[in-house]
Short mmCIF file of C-alpha atoms and ligand atoms in Angstrom, two decimals:
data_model
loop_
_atom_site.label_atom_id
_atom_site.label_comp_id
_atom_site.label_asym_id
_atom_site.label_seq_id
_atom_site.Cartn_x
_atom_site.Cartn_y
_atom_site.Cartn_z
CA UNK F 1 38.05 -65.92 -66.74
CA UNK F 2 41.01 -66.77 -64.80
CA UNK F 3 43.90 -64.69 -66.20
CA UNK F 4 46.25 -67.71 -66.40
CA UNK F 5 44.37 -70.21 -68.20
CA UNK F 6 42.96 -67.36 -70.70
CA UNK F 7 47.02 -66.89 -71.20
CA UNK F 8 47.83 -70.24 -72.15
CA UNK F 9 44.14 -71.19 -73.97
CA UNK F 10 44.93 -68.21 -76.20
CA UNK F 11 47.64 -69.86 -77.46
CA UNK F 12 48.67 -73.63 -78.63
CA UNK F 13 51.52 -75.00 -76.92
CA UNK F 14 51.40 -78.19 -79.18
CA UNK F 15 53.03 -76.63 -82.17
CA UNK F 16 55.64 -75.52 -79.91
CA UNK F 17 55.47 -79.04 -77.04
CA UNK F 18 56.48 -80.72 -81.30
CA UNK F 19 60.12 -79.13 -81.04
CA UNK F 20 60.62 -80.66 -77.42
CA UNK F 21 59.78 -84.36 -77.71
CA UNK F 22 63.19 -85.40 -77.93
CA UNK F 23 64.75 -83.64 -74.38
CA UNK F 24 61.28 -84.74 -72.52
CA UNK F 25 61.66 -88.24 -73.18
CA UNK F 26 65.14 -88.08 -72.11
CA UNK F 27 64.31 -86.46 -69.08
CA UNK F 28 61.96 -88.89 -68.00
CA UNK F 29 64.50 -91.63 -68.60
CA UNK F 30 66.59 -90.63 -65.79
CA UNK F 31 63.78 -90.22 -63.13
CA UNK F 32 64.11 -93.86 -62.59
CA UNK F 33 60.20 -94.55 -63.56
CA UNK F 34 58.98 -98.06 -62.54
CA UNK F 35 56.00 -99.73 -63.54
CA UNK F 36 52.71 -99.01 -61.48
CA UNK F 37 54.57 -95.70 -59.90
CA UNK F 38 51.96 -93.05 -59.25
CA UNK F 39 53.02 -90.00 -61.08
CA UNK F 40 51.45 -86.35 -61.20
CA UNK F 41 52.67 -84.50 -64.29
CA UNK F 42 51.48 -80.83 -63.83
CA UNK F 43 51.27 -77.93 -66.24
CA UNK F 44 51.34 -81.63 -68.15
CA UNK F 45 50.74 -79.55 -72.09
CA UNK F 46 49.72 -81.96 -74.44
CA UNK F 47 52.24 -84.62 -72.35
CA UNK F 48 55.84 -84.25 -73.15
CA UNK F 49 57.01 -85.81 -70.31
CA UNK F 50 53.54 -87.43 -69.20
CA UNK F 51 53.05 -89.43 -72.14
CA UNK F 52 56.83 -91.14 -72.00
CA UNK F 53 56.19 -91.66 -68.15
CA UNK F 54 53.04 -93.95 -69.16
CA UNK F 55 55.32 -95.47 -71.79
CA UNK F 56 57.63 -96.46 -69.23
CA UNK F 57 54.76 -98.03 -66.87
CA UNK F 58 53.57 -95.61 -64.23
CA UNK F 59 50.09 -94.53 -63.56
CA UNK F 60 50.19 -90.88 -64.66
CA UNK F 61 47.47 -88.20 -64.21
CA UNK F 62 48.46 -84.70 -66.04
CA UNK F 63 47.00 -81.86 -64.84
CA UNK F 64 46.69 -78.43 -66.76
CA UNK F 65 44.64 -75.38 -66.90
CA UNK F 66 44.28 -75.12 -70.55
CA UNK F 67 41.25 -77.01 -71.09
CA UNK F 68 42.86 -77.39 -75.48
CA UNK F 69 45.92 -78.97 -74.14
CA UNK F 70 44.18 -81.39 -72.03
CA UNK F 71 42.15 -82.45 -75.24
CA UNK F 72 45.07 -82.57 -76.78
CA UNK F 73 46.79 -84.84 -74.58
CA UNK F 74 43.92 -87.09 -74.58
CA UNK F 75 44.12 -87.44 -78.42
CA UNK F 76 47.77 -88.28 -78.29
CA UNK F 77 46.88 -91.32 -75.64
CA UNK F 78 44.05 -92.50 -77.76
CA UNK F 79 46.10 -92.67 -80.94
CA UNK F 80 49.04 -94.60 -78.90
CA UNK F 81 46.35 -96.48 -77.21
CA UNK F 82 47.99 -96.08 -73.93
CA UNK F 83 45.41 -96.98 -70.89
CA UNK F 84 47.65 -95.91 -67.87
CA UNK F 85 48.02 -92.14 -68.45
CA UNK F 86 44.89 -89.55 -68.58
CA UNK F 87 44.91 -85.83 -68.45
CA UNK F 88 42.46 -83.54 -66.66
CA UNK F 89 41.74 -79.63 -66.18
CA UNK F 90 43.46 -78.20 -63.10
CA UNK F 91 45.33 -75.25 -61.04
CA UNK F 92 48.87 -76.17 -59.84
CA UNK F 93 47.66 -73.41 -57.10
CA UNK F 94 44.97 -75.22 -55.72
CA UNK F 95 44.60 -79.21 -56.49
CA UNK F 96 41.19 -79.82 -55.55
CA UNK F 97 39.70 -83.53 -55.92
CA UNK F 98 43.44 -84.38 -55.41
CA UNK F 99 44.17 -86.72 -51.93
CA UNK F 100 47.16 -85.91 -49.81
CA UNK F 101 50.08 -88.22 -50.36
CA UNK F 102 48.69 -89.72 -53.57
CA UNK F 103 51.68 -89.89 -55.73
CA UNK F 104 55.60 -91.12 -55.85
CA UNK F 105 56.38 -88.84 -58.03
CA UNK F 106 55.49 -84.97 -59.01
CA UNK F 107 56.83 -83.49 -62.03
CA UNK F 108 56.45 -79.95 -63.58
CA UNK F 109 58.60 -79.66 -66.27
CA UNK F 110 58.10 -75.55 -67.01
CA UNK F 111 54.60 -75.65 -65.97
CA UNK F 112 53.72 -74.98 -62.39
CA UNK F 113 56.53 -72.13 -62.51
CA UNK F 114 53.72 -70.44 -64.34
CA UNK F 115 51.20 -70.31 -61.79
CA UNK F 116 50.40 -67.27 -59.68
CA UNK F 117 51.00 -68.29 -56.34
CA UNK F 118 54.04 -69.83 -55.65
CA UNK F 119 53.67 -70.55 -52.35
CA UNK F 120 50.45 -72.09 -52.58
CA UNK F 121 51.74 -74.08 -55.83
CA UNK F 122 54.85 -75.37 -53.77
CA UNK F 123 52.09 -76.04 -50.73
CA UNK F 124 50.26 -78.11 -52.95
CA UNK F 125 53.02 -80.08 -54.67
CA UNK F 126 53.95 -81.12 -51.51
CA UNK F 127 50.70 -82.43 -50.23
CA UNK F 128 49.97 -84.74 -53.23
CA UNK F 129 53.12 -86.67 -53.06
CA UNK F 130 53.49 -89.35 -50.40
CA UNK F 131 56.04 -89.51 -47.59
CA UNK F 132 59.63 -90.82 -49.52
CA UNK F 133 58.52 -89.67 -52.53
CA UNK F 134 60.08 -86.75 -54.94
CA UNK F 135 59.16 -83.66 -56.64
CA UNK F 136 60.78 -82.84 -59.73
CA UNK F 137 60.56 -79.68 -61.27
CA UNK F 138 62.34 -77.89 -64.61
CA UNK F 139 62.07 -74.00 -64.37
CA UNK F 140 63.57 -71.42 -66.51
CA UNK F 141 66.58 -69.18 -65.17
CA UNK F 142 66.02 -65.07 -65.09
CA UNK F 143 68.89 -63.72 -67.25
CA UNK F 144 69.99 -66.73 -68.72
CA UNK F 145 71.35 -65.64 -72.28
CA UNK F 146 69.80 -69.03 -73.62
CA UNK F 147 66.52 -69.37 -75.75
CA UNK F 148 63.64 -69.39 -73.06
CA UNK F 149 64.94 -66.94 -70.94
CA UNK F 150 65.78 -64.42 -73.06
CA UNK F 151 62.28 -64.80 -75.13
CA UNK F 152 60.40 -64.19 -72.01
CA UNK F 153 62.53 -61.28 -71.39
CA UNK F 154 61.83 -59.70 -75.10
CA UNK F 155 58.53 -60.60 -74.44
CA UNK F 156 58.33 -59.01 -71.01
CA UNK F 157 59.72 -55.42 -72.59
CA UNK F 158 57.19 -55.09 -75.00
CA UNK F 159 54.15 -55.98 -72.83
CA UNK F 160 52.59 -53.36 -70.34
CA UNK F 161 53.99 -53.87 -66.57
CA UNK F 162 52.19 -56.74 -64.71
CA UNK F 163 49.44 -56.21 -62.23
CA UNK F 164 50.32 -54.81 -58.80
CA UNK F 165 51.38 -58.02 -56.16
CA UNK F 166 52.64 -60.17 -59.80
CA UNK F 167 55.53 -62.91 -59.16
CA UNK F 168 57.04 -63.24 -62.10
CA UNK F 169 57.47 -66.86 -62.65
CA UNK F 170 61.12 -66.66 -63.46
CA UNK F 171 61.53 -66.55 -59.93
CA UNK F 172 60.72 -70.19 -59.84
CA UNK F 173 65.01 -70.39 -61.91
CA UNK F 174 65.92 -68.61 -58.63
CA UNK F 175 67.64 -71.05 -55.91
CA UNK F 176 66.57 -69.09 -52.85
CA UNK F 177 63.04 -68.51 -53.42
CA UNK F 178 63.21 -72.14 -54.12
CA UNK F 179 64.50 -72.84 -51.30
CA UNK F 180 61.58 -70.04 -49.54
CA UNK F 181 58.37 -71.49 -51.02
CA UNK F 182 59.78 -75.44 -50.27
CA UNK F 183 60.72 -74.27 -46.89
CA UNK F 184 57.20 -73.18 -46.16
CA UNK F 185 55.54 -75.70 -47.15
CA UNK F 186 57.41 -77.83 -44.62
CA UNK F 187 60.34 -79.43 -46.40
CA UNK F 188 63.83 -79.24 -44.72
CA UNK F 189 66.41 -77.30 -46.92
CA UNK F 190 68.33 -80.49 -47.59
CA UNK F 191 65.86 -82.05 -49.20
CA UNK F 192 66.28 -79.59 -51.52
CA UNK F 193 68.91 -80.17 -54.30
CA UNK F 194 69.43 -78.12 -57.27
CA UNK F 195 70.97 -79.09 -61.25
CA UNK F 196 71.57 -77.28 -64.36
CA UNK F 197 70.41 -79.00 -66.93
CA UNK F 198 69.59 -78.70 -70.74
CA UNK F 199 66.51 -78.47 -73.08
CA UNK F 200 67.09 -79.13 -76.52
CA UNK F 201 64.65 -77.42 -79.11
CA UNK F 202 64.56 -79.83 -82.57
CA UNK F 203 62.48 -78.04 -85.44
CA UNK F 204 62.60 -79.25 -89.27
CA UNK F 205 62.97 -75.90 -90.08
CA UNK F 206 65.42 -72.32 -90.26
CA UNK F 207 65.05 -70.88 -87.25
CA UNK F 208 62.64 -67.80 -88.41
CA UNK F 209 60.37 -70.28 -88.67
CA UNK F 210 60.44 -71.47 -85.37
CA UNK F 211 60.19 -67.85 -84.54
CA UNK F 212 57.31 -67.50 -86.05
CA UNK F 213 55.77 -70.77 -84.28
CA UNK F 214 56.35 -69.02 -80.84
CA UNK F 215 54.59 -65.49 -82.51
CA UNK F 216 51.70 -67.20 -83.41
CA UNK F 217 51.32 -69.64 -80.75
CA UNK F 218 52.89 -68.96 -77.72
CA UNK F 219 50.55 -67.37 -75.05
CA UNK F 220 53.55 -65.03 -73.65
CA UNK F 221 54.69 -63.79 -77.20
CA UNK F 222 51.44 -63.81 -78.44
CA UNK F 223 50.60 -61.14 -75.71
CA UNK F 224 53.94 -59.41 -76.45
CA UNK F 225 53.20 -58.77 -80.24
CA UNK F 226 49.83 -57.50 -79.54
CA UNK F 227 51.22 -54.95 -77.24
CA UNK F 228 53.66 -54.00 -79.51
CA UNK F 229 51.24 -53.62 -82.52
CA UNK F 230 49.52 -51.15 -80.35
CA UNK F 231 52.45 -49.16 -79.58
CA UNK F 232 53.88 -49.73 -83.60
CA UNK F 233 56.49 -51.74 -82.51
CA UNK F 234 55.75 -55.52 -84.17
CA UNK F 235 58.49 -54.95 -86.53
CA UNK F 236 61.56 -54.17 -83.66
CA UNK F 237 59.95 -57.14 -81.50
CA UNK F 238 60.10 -59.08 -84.71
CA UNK F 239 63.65 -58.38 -85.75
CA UNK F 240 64.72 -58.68 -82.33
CA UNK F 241 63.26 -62.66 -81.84
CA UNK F 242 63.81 -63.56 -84.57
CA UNK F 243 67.84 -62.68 -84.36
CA UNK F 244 67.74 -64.64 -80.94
CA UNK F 245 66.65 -68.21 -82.29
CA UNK F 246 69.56 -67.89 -85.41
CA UNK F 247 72.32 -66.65 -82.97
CA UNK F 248 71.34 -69.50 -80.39
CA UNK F 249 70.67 -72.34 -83.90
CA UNK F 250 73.44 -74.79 -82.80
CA UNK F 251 72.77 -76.86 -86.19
CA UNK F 252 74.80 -76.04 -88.46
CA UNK F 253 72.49 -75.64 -90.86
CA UNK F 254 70.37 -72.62 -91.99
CA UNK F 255 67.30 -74.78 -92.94
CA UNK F 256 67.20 -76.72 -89.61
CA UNK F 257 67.10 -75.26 -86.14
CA UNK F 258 68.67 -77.24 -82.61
CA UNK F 259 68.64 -74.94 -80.17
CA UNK F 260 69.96 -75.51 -76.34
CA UNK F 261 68.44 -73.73 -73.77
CA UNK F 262 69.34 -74.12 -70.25
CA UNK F 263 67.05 -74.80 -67.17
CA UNK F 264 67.00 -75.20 -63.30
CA UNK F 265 66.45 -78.50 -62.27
CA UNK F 266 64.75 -78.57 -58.90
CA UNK F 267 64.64 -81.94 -56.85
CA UNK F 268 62.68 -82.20 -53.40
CA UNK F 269 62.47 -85.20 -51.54
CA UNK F 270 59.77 -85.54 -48.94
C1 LIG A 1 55.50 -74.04 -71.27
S1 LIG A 1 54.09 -75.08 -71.17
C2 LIG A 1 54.84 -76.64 -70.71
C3 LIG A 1 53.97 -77.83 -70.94
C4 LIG A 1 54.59 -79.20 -70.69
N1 LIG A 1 54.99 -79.39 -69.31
C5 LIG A 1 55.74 -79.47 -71.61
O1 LIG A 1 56.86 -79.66 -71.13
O2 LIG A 1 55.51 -79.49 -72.83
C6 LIG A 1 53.33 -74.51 -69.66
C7 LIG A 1 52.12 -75.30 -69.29
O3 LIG A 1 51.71 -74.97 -67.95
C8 LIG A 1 50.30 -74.87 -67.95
N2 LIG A 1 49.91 -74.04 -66.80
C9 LIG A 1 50.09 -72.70 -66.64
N3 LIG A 1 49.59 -72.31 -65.46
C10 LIG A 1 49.06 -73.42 -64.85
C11 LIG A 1 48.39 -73.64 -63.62
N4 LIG A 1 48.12 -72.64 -62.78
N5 LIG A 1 47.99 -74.90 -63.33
C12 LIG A 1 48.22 -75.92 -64.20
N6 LIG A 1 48.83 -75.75 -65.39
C13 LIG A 1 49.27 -74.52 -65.71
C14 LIG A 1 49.97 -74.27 -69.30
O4 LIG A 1 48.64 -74.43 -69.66
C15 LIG A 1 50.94 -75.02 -70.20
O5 LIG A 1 50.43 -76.24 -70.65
#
């Protein structure tokens, strides 16, 4: 099986896609969604972002490679009854059964960034959406000291080094290779704007707990535990995540977690 979708099928991003509900809708309320506007929504989850696109009247297709999060988006459209959204399996790398120029709007909202092949991803992005209309994407920053970033980095240290030829997808947080893989696919460099940006993480819970969530369900920190079991280090890799998410707990409380985490937000226009 393909590497990528084993990675994310191994896990269930639901329990985690639950603490982001609140910064996805608000997202999509500035995108400027009108009714009957085509919209791709890859790397779509269980619909985040897809499902209050439909709410807002476009015609949205989510795309992801894990075949449980595509069931799971379904469910969530049957129990709202919504008719103008569906989700389907799919690699941001290579859209096939997808037309050129068949949507207004693209949006990847810390999805496509995990992909294997950038280039081809950023190829393909731009070939789906029509002439005049946009591609907006949210991608984690390399180094940031916020949540995201610095779990994929804890994560990274505890797991075995990549393959041989791996981009890491943080590189996607990374303005000039951006700029690169847009470039390439044929976009002119000022089409290409750039915004910092916040995601908000709401859990009814301390913030071990959500800790915990992202240990047991989280493809990339799922892999990172077993490593360390392996190499008796569960307990450091523990300790070590789960003192991130109470230093970065902007609640107030010790029973309820908010946590900010800052991402790139990358605009093209084509
Ligand atoms: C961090 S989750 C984000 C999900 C959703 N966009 C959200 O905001 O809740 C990353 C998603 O990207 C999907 N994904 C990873 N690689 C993909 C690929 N090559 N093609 C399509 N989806 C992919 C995963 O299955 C997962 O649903």
């Amino acid at each position: 099986m393909n590497a990528n979708q084993a990675l994310w099928e191994k896990g269930d991003f639901t329990h985690i896609a639950a603490s982001m509900r609140q910064s996805g809708e608000s997202l999509v309320a500035g995108l400027g969604i009108t009714k009957g506007l085509k919209v791709l929504d890859l790397g779509s989850g269980d619909g985040t972002t897809a499902l209050p696109e439909a709410q807002l009247g476009a015609d949205v297709l989510g795309v992801d490679i894990a075949r449980n999060l595509v069931e799971a988006g379904n469910r969530r459209v049957r129990e709202l009854g919504l008719t103008n959204v569906r989700f389907r399996e799919g690699d941001a790398c290579d859209l096939q059964g997808i037309e050129d120029a068949s949507f207004d709007l693209v949006v990847s909202i810390f999805g496509a960034m995990f992909a294997p092949k950038p280039f081809d991803v950023a190829k393909e992005m731009v070939r789906v959406t029509k002439p005049g209309g946009r591609i907006v994407m949210g991608n984690w920053i390399p180094n940031d000291p916020t949540l995201v970033a610095q779990i994929l980095k804890i994560s990274a240290s505890y797991t075995p080094p990549p393959p041989e030829g791996f981009v890491s997808p943080m590189t996607w947080g990374v303005e000039s290779h951006v700029i690169d893989r847009f470039t390439s696919a044929g976009i002119p460099k000022e089409q290409i704007s750039f915004f910092r940006d916040t995601y908000t993480f709401d859990f009814p819970g301390a913030p071990s707990e959500l800790a915990r969530e992202f240990r047991a369900y989280y493809g990339p920190t799922m892999n990172a535990f077993e490593a360390a079991q392996k190499s008796g280090r569960e307990a450091n890799l523990a300790k070590e995540l789960e003192h991130l998410f109470v230093r970065e707990n902007k609640s107030g409380r010790a029973d309820a977690t908010s946590i900010p985490a800052t991402y790139l937000r990358v605009t093209v226009r084509r």
